[in-house]
Structures are given as structure tokens and as C-alpha cells.
CSV table of C-alpha atoms in Angstrom, one decimal:
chain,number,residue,atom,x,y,z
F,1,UNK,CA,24.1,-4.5,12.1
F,2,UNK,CA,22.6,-6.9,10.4
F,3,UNK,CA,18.4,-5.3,10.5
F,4,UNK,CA,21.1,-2.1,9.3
F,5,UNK,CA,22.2,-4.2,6.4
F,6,UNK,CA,18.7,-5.3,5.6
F,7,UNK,CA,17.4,-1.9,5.8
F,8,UNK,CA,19.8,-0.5,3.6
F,9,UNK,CA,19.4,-2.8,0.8
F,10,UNK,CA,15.2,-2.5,1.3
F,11,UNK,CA,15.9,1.2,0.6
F,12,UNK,CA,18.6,0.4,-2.7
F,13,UNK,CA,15.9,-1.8,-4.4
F,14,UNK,CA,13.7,1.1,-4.6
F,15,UNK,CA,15.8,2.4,-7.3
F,16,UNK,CA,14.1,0.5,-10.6
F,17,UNK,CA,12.9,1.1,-13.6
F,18,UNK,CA,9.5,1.3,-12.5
F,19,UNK,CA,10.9,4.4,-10.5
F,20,UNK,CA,10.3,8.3,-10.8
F,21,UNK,CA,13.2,9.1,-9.4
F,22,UNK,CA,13.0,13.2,-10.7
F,23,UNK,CA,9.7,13.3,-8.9
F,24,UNK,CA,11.5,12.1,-5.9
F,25,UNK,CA,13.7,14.2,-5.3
F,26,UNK,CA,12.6,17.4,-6.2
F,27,UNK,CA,10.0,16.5,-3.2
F,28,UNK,CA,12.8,16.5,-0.8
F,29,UNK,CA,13.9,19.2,-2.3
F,30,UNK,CA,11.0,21.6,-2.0
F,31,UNK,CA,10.2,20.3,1.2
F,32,UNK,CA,13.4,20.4,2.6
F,33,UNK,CA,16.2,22.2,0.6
F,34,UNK,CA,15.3,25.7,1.6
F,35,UNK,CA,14.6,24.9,5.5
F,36,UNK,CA,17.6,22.7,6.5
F,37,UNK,CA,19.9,23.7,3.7
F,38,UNK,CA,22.4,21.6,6.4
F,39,UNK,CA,20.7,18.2,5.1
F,40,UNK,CA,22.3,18.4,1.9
F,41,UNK,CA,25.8,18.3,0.2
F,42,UNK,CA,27.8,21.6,-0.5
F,43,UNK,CA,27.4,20.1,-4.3
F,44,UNK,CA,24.3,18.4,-4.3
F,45,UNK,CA,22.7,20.7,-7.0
F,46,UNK,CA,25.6,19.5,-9.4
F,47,UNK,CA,25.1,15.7,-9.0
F,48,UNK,CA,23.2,13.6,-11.2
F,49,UNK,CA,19.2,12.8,-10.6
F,50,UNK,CA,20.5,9.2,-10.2
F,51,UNK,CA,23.2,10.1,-7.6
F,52,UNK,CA,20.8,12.7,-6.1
F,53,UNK,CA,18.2,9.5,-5.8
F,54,UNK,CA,20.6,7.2,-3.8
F,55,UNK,CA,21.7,9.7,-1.8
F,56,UNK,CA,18.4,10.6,-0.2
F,57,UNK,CA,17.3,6.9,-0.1
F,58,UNK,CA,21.1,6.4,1.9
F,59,UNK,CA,19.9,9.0,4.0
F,60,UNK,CA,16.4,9.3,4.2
F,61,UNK,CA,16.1,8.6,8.0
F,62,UNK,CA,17.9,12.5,8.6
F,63,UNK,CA,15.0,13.7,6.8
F,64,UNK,CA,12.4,11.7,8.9
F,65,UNK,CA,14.0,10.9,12.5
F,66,UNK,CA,10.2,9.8,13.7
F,67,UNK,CA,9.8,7.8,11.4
F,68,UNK,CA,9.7,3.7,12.1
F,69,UNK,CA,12.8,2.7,10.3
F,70,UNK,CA,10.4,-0.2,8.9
F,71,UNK,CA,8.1,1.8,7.4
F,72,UNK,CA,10.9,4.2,5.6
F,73,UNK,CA,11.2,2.3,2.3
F,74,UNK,CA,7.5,3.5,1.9
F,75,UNK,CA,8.0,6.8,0.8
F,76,UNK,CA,10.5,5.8,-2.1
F,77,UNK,CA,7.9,3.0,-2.8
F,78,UNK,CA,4.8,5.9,-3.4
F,79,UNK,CA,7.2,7.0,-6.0
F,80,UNK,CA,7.5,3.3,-7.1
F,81,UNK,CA,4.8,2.3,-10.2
F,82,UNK,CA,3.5,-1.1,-9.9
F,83,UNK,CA,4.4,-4.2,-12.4
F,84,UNK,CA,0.8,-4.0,-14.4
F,85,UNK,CA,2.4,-4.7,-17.7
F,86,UNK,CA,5.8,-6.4,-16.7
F,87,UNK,CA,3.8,-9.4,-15.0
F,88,UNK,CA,1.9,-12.5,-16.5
F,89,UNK,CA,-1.0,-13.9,-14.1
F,90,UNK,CA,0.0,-17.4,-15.9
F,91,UNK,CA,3.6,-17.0,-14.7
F,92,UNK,CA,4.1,-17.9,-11.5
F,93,UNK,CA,7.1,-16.3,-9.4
F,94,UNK,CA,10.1,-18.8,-8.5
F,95,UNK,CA,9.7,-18.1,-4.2
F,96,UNK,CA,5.8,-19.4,-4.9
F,97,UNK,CA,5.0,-22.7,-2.7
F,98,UNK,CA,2.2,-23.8,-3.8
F,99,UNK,CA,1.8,-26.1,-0.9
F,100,UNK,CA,2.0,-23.4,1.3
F,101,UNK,CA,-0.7,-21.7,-0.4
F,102,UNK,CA,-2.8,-24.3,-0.4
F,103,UNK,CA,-2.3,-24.0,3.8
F,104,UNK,CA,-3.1,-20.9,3.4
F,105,UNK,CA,-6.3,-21.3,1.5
F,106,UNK,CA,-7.6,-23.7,4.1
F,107,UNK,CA,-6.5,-21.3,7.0
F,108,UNK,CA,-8.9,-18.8,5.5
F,109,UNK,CA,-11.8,-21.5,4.9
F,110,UNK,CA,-11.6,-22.5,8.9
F,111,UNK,CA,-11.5,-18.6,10.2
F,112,UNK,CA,-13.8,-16.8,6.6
F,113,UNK,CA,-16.0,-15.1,9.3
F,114,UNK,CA,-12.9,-13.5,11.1
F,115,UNK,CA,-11.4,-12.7,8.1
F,116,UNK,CA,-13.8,-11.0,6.5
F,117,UNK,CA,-14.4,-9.2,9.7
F,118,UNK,CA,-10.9,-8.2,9.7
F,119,UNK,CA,-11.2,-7.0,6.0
F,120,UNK,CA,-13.7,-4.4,6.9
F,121,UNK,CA,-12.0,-3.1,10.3
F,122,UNK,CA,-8.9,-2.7,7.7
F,123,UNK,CA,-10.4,-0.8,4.7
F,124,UNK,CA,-11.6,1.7,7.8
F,125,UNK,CA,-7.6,1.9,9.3
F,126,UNK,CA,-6.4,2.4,5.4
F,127,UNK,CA,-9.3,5.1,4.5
F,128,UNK,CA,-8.0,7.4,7.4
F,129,UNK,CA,-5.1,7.9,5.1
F,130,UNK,CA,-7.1,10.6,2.8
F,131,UNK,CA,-4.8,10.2,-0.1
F,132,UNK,CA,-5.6,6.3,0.6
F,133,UNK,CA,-9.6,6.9,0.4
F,134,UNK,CA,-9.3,9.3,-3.2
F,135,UNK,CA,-9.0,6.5,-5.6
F,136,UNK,CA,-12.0,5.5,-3.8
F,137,UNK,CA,-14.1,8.6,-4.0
F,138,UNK,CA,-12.3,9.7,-7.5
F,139,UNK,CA,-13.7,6.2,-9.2
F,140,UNK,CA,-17.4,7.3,-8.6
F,141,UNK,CA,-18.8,4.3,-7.3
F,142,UNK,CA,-17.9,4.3,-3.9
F,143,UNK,CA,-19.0,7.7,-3.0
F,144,UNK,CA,-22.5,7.2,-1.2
F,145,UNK,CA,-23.2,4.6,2.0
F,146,UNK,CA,-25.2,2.5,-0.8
F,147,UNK,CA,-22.7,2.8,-3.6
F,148,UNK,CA,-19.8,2.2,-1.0
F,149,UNK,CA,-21.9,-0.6,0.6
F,150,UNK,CA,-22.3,-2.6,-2.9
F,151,UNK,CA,-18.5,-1.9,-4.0
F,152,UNK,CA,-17.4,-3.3,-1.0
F,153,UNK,CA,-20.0,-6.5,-0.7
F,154,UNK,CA,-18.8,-6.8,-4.2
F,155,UNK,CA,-14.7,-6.6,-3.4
F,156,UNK,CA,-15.6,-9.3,-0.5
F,157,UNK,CA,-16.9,-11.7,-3.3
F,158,UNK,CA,-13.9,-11.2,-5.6
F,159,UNK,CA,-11.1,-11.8,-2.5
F,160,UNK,CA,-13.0,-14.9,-1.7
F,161,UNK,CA,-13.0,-15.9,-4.7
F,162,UNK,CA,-9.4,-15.2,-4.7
F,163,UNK,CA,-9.2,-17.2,-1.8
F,164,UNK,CA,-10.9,-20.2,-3.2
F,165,UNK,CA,-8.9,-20.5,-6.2
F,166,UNK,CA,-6.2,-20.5,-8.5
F,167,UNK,CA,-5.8,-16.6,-9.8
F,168,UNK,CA,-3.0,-18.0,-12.1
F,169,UNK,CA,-5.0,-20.4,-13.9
F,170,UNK,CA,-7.1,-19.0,-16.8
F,171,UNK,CA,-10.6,-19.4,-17.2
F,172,UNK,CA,-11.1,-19.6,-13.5
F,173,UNK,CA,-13.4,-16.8,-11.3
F,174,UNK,CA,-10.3,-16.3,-9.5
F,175,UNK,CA,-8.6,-15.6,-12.8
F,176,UNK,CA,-11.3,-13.6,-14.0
F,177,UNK,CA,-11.4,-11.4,-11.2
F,178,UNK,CA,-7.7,-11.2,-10.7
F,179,UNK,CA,-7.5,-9.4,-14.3
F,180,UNK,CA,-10.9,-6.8,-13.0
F,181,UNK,CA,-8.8,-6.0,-10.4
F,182,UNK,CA,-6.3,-5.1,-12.0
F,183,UNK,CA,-7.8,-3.3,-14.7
F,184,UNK,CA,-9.9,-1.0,-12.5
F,185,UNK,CA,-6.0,-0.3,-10.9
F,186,UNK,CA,-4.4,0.8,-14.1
F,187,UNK,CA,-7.6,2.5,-15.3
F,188,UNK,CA,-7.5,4.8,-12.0
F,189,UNK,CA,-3.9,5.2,-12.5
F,190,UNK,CA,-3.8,6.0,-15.5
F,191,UNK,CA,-6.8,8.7,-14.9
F,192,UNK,CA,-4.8,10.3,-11.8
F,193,UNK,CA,-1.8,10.9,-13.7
F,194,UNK,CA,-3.8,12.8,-16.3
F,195,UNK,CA,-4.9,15.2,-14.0
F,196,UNK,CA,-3.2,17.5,-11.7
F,197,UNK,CA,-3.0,17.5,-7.6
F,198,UNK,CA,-5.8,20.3,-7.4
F,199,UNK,CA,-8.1,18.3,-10.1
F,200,UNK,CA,-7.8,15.4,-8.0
F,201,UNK,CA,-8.9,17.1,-4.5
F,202,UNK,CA,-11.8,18.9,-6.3
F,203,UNK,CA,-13.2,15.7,-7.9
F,204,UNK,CA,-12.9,13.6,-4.9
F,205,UNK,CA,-14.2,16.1,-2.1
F,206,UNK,CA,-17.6,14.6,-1.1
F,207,UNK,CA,-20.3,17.7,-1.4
F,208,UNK,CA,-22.3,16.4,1.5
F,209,UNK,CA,-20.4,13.7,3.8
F,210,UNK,CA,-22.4,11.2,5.6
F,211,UNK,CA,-20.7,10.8,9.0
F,212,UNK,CA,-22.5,11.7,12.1
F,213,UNK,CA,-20.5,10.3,14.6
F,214,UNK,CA,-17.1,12.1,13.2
F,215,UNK,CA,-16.6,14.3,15.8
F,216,UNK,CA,-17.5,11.6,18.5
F,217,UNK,CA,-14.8,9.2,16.9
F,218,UNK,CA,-12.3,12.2,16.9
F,219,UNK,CA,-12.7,12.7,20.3
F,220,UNK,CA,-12.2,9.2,21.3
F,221,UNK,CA,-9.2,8.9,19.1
F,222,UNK,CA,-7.4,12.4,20.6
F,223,UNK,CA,-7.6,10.8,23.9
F,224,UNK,CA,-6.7,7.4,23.5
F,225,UNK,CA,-3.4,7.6,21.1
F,226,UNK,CA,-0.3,9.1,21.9
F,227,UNK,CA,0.8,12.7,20.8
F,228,UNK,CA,1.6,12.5,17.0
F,229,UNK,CA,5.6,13.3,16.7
F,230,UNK,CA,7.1,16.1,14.1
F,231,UNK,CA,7.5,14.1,11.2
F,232,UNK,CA,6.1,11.2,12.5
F,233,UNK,CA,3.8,10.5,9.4
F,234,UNK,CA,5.6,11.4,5.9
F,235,UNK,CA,2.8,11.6,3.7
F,236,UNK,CA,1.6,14.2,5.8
F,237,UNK,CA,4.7,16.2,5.5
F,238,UNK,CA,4.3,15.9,1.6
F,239,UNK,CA,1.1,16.9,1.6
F,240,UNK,CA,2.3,20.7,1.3
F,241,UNK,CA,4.6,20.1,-1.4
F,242,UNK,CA,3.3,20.2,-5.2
F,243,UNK,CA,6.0,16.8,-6.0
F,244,UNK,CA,3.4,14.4,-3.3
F,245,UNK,CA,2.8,11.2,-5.4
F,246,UNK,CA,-0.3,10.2,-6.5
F,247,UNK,CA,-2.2,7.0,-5.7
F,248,UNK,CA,-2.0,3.4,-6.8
F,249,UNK,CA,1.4,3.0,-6.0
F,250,UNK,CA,3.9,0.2,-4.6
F,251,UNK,CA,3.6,2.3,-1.4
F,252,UNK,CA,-0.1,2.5,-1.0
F,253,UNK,CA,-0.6,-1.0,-2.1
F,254,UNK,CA,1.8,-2.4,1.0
F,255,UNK,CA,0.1,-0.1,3.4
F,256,UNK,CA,-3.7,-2.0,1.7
F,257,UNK,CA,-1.9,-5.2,2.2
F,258,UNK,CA,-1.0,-4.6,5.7
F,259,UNK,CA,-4.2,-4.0,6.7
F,260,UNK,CA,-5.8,-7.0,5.2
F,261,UNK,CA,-3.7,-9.5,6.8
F,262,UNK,CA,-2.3,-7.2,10.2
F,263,UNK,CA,-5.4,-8.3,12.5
F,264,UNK,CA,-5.4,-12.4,11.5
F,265,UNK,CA,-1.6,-12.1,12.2
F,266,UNK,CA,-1.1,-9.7,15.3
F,267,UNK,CA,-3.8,-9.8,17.1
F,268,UNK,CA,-5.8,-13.6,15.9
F,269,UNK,CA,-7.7,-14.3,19.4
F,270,UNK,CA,-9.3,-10.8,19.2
F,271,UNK,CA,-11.3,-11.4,16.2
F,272,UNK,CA,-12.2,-14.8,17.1
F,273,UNK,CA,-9.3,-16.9,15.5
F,274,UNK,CA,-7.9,-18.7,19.0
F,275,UNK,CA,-6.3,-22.2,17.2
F,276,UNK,CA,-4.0,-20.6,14.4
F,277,UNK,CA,0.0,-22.1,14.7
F,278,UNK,CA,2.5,-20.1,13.5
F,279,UNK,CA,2.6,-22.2,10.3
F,280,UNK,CA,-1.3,-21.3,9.5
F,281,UNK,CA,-0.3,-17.2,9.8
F,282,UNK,CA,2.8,-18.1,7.5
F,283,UNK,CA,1.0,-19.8,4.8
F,284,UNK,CA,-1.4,-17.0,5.2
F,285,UNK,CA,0.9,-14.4,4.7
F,286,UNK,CA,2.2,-16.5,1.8
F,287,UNK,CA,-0.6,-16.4,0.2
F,288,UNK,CA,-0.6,-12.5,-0.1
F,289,UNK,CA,2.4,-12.4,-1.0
F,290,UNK,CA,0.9,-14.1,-4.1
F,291,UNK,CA,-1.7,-11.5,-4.3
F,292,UNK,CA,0.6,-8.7,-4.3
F,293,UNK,CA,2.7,-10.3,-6.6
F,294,UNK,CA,-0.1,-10.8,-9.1
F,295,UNK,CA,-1.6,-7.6,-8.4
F,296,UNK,CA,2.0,-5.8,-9.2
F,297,UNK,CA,3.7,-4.9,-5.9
F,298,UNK,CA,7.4,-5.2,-6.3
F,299,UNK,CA,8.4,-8.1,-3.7
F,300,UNK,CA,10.5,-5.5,-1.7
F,301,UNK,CA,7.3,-3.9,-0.7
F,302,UNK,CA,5.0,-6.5,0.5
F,303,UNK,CA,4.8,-5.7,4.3
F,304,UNK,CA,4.3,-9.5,5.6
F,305,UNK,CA,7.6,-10.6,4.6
């Protein structure tokens, strides 16, 4: 009853200013109203967009039964625009412990090598999500092996300077970079929402993909994970639907965070971290939370919580 609870009022928090809750529904109902008319009230056509809203986020696990119940709040949270403006890098949230981020900071000086391994293995789990890679591919600097090679050696440098430092103290690199990131966020953002859903998959289909071992990878992957479940995967399912949400959002950003931190945490001893406590991890995790926080992410979102 209580993970219930909790669940529940993940899901209500989704409802904010920040939130396009028209967008939201009409997704559910294009996707939805016309095939399982069942799902919906008699009178749900008369209700408000508000009341319409917290009615699909009270029942959004009808709609997506294979669904991990932990990974539901996402799809309200694509919907969900992050706090660019609202936020202050000088302010500092009241849950920060700066003593724990410090722990945090020396967890990722002992174990850099690891980290940074597990940084790369997780920009390749996120950019299998395609509407994950198009921000990449729609900014034009990531869009060739070399180009890609250089962003990424370049996105390295900022997180460790990040890592190193003090984001909310001005002057500093991790200040400074802090700020880029976010600005090259909101510029993207803004740029997506200018355009429309078929603009977006023209500009970022690659004419000539480099990947010759696609079809090997493919393979191995068809054979060694499980069936995929109807439904299983929602931004799949919204794919067809003209109301999908477009990138940089609270929900894309927790699914990024999650895979920075998800091999250092689950699985340490595989990438060579074998001495962390349970205190390290925490004060790791801590420490994105920061990230996210300063990056925009609405607390309800951040994954390591």
C-alpha cells in the first residue's frame, strides 16, 4: 500500500505549471479513444483538460499494463518542460548536503576511469531510444564518427569538470560549463518546438550511417533479451500518434540520468569499482541529484531517488 501511495502521488506531481497537459491528453486520446472506447468515461469528452489530465495520470497503468510501474510517471514527465528559467545556479535547493556531495566528489576521483567508462556504455543504452539520439543528430555537430568523437571527448571534459567543482559558485569552470549546458538545452528546445514532427525526422535522418556491425549487434541482441511485451515500451506506442512529445524534456532527461549513474550503482564490480559502501553510491547519487537539479529536472523525476 504504501509503494501504491508513493506511486500515486509521483504521478499527481506531474500536473505543474511546467505541464502541457492539452498535449497530453489528446495523445491518449488519438492513441487510444477510438480503439478501447472501454478505457474512458461515458462523459469524458465533457470534462475539463485539467480533469481529463488527472484522470489519465490516476489511471495511466490501464492504458500501459506492461509497463514497470516505476517507470510510468515518465510518460507524463515527456510532456513535462524543464525548470531553465525558474532555477538560479547560485541558489542552492534546501534537500542539498553539501557534505554528501563532497563524498560524492571524492567517490568519483577514486573510481574516474570506471566512471567515465560507464558514461560512454550509457550514452550507447540512451541513443537506442531514437527520439533520445535526435537532439543529437538535429544539433549538427554530432552527426559524423569525428564530429560525434569530439562532442563527446568534449561533454567528458565539462562533467568532470562538474565533478571537480562547485557548478553553483560563479566564476568557476564548473559554473561556466554548467550555464553551456544549459544553454545548448534551451537552444535545442526551443529549435524543436519550432518545427514540426516530420521537420524533425527529415533533419535528423543521417544520409549515409556509419555502422557496420548493425546487423551483427541486432542479431545478438534478438537472441539474448526476452520477447518485447505489447505495450511494453510507451514511447514506442506514441510514435504513431501526431501528439508524441518532442525532446529535452523532464522525461528524457531522467532516462540520461539513469544511465549515467545506473552501472556505478547496480552493477559497480563489473566496471572495475569493487570497494564502493553503500554510503559512496549514495553520495554519488546525491550528487546527480544536484546535476539534475541545476540542469532543470523537476525533483519528482530524477530516477536515483
Amino acid at each position: 500500500m504504501a509503494d501504491q501511495d508513493l506511486f500515486e502521488s509521483t504521478l499527481k506531481k506531474s500536473i505543474s505549471k511546467n505541464f502541457n497537459e492539452n498535449e497530453f491528453v489528446m495523445l491518449f486520446k488519438d492513441l487510444f479513444q477510438t480503439k478501447s472506447q472501454n478505457k474512458f468515461p461515458n462523459d469524458f469528452d465533457t470534462w475539463t483538460v485539467k480533469h481529463q489530465c488527472g484522470w489519465l495520470i490516476d489511471n495511466i497503468a490501464e492504458f500501459f499494463p506492461n509497463t514497470p510501474q516505476s517507470l510510468l510517471h515518465l510518460i507524463p514527465g515527456s510532456y513535462c518542460q524543464l525548470k531553465y528559467n525558474d532555477r538560479s545556479l547560485e541558489e542552492l535547493p534546501d534537500w542539498m548536503d553539501v557534505d554528501k556531495y563532497r563524498k560524492g566528489q571524492k567517490f568519483w576521483l577514486k573510481n574516474y576511469i570506471a566512471i567515465i567508462l560507464s558514461k560512454v556504455i550509457g550514452l550507447t543504452c540512451i541513443f537506442s531510444f531514437d527520439e533520445e539520439l535526435r537532439p543529437v543528430t538535429f544539433g549538427e555537430h554530432a552527426h559524423t564518427p569525428y564530429l560525434a568523437f569530439k562532442k563527446y571527448m568534449s561533454t567528458i571534459k565539462r562533467m568532470s569538470n562538474w565533478y571537480e567543482g562547485d557548478p553553483w559558485i560563479k566564476g568557476t569552470d564548473a559554473y561556466k560549463d554548467m550555464r553551456v549546458t544549459r544553454s545548448m538545452h534551451m537552444q535545442i528546445r526551443q529549435k524543436l518546438c519550432g518545427m514540426s514532427h516530420e521537420q524533425i525526422a527529415a533533419k535528423c535522418t543521417l544520409a549515409n550511417p556509419w555502422n557496420p556491425d548493425r546487423e551483427m549487434l541486432l542479431k545478438d541482441f534478438s537472441a539474448a533479451c526476452p520477447p518485447e511485451k505489447h505495450g511494453q515500451r510507451p514511447q514506442k506506442i506514441s510514435q504513431k500518434s501526431s501528439y508524441k512529445p518532442k525532446g529535452i524534456n523532464n522525461g528524457d532527461f531522467a532516462m540520461t540520468q539513469f544511465c549515467f549513474i545506473v552501472l556505478p550503482v547496480l552493477y559497480p564490480k563489473n566496471i572495475g569499482i569493487h570497494d564502493a559502501t553503500d554510503e559512496d553510491l549514495e553520495a554519488f547519487c546525491h550528487m546527480w541529484k544536484c546535476y539534475g537539479y541545476f540542469l532543470g529536472i523537476d525533483d519528482e523525476y530524477e530516477l536515483q531517488l
